[in-house]
mmCIF file with all atom_site columns, C-alpha atoms in Angstrom:
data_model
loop_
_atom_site.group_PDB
_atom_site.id
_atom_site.type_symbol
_atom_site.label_atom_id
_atom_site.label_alt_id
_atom_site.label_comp_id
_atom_site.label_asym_id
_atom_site.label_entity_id
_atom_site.label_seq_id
_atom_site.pdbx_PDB_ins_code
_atom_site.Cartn_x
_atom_site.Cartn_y
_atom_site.Cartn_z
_atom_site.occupancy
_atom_site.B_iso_or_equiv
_atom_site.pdbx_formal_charge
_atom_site.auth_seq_id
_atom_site.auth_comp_id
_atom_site.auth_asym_id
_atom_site.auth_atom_id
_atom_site.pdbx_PDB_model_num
ATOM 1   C CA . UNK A 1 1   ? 0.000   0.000   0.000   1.00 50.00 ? 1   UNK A CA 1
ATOM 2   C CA . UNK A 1 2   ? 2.623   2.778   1.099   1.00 53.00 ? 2   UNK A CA 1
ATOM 3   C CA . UNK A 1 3   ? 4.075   1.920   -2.964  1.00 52.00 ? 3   UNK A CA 1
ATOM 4   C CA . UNK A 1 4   ? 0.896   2.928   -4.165  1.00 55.00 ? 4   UNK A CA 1
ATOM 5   C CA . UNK A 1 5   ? 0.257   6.176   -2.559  1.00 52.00 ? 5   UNK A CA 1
ATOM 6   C CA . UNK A 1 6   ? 4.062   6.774   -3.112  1.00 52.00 ? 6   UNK A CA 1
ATOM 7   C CA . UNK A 1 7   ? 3.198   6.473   -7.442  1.00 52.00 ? 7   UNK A CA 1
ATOM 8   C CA . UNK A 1 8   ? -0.112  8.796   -6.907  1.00 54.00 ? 8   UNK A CA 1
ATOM 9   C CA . UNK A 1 9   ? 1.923   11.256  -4.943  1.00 53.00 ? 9   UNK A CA 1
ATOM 10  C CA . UNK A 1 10  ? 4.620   11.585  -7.703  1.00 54.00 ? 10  UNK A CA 1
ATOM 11  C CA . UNK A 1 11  ? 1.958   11.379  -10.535 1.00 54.00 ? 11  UNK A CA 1
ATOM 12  C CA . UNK A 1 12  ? 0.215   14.739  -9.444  1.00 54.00 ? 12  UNK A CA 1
ATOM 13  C CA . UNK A 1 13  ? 3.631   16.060  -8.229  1.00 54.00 ? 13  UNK A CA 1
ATOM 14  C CA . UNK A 1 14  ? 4.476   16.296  -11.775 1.00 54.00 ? 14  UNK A CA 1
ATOM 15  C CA . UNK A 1 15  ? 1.250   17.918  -13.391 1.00 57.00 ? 15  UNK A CA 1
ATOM 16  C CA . UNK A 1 16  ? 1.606   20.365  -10.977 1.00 61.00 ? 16  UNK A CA 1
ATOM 17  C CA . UNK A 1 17  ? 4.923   21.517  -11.601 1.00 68.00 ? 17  UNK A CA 1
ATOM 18  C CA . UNK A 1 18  ? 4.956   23.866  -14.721 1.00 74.00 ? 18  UNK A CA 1
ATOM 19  C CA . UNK A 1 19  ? 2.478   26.047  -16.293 1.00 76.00 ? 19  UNK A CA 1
ATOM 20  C CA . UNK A 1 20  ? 0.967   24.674  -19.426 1.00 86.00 ? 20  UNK A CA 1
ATOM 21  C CA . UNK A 1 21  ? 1.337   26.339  -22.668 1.00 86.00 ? 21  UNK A CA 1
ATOM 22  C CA . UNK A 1 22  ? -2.309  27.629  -23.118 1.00 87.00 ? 22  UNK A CA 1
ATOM 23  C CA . UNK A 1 23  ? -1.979  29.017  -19.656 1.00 86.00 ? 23  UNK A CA 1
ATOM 24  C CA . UNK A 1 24  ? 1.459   30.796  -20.657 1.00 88.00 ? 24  UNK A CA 1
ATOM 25  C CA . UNK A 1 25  ? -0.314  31.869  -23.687 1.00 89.00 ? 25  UNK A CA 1
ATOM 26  C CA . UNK A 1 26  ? -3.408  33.545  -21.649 1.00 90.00 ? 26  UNK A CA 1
ATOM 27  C CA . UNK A 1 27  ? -0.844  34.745  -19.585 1.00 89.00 ? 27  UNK A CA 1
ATOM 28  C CA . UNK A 1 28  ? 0.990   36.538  -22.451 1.00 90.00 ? 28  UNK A CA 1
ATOM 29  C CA . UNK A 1 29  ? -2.263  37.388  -23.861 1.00 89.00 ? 29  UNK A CA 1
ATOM 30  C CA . UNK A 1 30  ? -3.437  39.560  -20.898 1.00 91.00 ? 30  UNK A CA 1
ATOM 31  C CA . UNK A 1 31  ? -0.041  41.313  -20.422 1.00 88.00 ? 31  UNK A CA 1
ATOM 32  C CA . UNK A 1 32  ? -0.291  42.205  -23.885 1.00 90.00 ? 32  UNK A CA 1
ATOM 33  C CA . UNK A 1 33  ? -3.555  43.455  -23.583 1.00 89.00 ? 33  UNK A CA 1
ATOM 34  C CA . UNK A 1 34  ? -2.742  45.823  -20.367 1.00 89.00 ? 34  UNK A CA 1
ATOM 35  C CA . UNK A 1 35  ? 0.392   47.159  -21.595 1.00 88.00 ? 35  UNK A CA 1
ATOM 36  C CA . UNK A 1 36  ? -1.151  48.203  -25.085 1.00 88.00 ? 36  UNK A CA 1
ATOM 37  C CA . UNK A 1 37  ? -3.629  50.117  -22.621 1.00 88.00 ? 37  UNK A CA 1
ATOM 38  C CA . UNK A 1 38  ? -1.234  51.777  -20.923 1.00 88.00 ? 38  UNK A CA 1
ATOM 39  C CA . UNK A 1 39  ? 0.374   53.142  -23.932 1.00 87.00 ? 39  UNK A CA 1
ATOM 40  C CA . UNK A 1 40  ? -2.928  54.146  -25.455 1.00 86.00 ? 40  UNK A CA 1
ATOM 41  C CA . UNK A 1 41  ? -3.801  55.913  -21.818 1.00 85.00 ? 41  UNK A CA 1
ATOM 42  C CA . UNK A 1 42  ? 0.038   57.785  -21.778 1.00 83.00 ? 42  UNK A CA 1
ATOM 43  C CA . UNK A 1 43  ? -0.364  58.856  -25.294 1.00 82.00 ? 43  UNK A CA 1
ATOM 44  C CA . UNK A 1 44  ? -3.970  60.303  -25.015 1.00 79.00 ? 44  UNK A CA 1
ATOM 45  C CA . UNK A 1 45  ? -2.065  62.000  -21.482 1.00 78.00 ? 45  UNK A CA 1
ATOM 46  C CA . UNK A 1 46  ? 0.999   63.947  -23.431 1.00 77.00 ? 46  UNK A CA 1
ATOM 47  C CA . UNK A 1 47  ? -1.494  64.879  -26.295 1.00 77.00 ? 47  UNK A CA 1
ATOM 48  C CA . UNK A 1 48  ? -3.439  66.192  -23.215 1.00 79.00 ? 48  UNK A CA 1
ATOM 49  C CA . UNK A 1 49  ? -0.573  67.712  -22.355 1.00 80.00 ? 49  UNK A CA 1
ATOM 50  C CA . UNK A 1 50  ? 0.677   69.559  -25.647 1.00 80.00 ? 50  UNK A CA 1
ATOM 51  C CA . UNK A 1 51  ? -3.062  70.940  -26.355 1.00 87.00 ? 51  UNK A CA 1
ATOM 52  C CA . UNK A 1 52  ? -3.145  72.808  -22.746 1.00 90.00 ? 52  UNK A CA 1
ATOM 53  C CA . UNK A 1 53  ? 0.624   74.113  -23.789 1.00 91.00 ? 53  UNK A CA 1
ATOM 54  C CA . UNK A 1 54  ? -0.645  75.110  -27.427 1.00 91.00 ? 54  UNK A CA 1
ATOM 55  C CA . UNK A 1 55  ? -3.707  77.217  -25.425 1.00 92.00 ? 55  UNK A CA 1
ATOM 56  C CA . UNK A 1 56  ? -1.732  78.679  -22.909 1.00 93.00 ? 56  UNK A CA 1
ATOM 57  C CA . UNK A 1 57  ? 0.813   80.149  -25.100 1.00 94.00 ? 57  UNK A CA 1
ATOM 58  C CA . UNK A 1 58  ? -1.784  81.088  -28.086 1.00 94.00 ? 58  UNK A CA 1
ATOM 59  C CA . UNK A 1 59  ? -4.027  83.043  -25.004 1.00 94.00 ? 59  UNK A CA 1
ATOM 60  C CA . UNK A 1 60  ? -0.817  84.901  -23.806 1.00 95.00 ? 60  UNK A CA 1
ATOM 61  C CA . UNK A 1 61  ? -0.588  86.084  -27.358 1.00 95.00 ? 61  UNK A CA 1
ATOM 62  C CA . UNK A 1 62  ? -4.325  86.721  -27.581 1.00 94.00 ? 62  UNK A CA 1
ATOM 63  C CA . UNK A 1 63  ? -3.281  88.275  -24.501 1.00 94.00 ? 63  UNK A CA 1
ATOM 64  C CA . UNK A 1 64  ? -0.609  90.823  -25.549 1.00 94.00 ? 64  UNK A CA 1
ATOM 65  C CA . UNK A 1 65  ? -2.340  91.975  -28.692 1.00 94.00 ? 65  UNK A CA 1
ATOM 66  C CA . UNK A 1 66  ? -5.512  93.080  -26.549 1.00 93.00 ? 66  UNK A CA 1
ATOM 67  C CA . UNK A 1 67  ? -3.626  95.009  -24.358 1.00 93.00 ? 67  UNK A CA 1
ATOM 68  C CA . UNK A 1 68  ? -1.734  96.668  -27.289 1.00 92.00 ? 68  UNK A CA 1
ATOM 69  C CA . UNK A 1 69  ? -4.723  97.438  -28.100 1.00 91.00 ? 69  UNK A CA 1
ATOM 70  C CA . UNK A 1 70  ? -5.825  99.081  -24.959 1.00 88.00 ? 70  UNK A CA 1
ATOM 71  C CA . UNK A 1 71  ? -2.943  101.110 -24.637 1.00 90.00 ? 71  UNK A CA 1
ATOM 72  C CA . UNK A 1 72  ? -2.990  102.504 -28.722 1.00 87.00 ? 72  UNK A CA 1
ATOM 73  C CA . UNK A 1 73  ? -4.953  105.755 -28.745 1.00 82.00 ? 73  UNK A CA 1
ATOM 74  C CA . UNK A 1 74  ? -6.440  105.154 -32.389 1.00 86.00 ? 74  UNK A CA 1
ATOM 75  C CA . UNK A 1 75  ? -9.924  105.436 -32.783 1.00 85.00 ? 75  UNK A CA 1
ATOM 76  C CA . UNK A 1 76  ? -11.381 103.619 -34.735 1.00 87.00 ? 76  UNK A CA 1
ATOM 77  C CA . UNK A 1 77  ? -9.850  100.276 -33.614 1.00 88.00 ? 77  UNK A CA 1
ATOM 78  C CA . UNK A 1 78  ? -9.350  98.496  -37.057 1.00 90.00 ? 78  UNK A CA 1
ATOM 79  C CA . UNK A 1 79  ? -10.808 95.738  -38.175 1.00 90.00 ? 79  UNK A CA 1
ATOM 80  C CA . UNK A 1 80  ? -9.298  92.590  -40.027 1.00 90.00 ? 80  UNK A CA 1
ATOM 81  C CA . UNK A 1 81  ? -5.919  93.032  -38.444 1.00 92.00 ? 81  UNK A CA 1
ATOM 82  C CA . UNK A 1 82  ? -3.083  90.154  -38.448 1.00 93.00 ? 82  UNK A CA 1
ATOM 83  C CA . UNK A 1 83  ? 0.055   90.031  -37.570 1.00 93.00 ? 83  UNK A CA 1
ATOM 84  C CA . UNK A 1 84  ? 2.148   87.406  -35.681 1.00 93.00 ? 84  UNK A CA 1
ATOM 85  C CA . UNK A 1 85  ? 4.551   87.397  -32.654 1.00 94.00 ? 85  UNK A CA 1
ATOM 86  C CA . UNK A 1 86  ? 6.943   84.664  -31.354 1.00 93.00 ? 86  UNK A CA 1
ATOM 87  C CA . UNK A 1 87  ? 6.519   82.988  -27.926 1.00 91.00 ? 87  UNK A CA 1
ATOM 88  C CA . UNK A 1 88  ? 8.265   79.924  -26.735 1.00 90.00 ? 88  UNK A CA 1
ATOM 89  C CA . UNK A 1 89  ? 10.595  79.658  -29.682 1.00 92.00 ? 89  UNK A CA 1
ATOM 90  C CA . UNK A 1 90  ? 7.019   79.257  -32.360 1.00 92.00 ? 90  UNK A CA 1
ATOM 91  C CA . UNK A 1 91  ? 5.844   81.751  -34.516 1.00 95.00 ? 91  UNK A CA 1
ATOM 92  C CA . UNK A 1 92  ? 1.946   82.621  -33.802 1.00 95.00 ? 92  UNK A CA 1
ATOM 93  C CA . UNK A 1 93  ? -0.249  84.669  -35.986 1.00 95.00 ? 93  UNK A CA 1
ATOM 94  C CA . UNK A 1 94  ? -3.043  86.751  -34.606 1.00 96.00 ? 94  UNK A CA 1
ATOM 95  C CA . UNK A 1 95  ? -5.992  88.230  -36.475 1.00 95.00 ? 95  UNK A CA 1
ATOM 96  C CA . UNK A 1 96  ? -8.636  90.493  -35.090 1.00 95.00 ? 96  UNK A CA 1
ATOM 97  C CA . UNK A 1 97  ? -12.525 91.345  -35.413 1.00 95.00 ? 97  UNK A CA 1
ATOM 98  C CA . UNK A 1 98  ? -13.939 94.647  -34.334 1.00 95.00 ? 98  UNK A CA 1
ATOM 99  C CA . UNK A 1 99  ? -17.758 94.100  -33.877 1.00 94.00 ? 99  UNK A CA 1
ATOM 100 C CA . UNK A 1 100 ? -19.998 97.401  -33.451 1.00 94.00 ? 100 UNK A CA 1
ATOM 101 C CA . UNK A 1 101 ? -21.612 97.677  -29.823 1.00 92.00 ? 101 UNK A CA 1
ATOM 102 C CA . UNK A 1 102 ? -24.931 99.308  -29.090 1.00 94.00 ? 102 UNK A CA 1
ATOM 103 C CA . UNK A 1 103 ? -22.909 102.411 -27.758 1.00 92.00 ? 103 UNK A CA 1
ATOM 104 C CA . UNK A 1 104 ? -21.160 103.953 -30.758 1.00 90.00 ? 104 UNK A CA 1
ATOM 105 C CA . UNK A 1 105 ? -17.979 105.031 -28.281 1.00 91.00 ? 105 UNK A CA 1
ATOM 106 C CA . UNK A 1 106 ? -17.480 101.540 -27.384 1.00 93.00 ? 106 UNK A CA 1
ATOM 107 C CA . UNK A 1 107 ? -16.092 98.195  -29.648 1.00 94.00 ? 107 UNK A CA 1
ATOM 108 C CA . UNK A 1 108 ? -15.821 94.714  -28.924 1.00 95.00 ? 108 UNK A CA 1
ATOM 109 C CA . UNK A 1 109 ? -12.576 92.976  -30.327 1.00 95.00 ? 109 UNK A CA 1
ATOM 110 C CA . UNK A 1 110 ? -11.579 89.375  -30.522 1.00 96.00 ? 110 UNK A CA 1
ATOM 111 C CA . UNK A 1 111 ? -8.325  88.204  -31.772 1.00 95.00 ? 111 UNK A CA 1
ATOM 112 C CA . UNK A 1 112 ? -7.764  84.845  -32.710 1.00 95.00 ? 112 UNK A CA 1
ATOM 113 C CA . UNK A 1 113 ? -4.452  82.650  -32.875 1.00 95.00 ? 113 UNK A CA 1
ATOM 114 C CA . UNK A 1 114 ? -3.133  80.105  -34.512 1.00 93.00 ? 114 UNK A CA 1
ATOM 115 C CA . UNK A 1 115 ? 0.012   77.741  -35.847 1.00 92.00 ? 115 UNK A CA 1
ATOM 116 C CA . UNK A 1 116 ? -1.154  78.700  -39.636 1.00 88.00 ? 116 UNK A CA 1
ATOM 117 C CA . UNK A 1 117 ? -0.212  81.509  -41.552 1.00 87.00 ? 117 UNK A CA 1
ATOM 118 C CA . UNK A 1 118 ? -3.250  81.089  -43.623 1.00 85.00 ? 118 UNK A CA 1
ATOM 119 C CA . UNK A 1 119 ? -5.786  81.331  -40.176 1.00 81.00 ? 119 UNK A CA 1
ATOM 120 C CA . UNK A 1 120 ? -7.116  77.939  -41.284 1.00 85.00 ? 120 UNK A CA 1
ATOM 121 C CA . UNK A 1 121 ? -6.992  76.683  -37.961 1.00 85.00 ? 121 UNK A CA 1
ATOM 122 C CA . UNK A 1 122 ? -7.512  78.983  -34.313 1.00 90.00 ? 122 UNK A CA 1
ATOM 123 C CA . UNK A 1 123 ? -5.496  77.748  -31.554 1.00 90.00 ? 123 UNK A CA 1
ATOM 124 C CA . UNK A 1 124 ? -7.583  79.779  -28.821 1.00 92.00 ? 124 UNK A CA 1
ATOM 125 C CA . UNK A 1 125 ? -9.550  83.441  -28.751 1.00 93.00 ? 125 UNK A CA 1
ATOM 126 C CA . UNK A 1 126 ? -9.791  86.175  -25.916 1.00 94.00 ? 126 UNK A CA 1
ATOM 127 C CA . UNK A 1 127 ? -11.810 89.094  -26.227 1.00 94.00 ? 127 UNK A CA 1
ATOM 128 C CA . UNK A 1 128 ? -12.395 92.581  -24.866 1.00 93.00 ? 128 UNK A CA 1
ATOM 129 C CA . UNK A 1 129 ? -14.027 95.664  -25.326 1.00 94.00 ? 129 UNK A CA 1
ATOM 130 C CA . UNK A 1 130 ? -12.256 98.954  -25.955 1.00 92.00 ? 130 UNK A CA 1
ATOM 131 C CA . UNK A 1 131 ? -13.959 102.376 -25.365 1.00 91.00 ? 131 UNK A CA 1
ATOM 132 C CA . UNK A 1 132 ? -12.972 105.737 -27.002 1.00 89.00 ? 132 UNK A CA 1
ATOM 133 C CA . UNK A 1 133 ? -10.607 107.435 -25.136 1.00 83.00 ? 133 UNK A CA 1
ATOM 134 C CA . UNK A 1 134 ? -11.595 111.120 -24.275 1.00 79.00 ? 134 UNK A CA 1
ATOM 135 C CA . UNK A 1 135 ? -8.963  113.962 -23.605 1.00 70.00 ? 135 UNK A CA 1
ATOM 136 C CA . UNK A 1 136 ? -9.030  116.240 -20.954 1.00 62.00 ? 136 UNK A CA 1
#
């Protein structure tokens, strides 16, 4: 009897040992599976990323060019401006639209900015309102 249990013993000892090869294979399978998630997760994160840079630096432009604005004297403020100005080592190109107000001393401006010379695509906008400034 002890010979017997001694051959069952060893029989299961050796199923037991090792993984089989479908199991390695779902194994492999499942790590594959996660780590192509992560990657898709960490891409989608630093295109998060470069969008919030791209709006940050096109609204201090946006920015700049309003307060330009503010501080020029002309009256009227013209309409269909562009121009561009270079921030963090890119070149940006502003436009602007005056749009009439109710009150004929007062003008409400929004300037646009993008990557494309062309104004194809817009980046961000900020807008403001300028008022006619009076003399004393």
């Amino acid at each position: 009897m002890p010979l017997n249990l001694k051959h069952q013993h060893s029989k299961s000892h050796r199923y037991s040992l090792g993984m089989t090869l479908l199991e390695v294979l779902v194994a492999l399978f499942i790590f594959a599976l996660t780590g192509t998630a992560i990657m898709k997760a960490a891409s989608d994160h630093l295109i998060g990323v470069g969008q919030i840079e791209d709006i940050t630096i096109a609204t201090w432009v946006a920015n700049n060019r309003l307060t330009q604005l503010h501080i020029d004297t002309t009256w009227p403020v013209k309409n269909n401006q562009k121009g561009e100005q270079e921030m963090a080592r890119r070149k940006w190109y502003w436009q602007q639209r005056v749009i009439k107000t109710s009150d004929s001393d007062m003008v409400q401006v929004e300037v646009s900015v993008g990557l494309d010379e062309q104004y194809k695509g817009t980046v961000t906008s900020a807008t403001t309102f300028i008022a006619k400034q009076t003399t004393k």
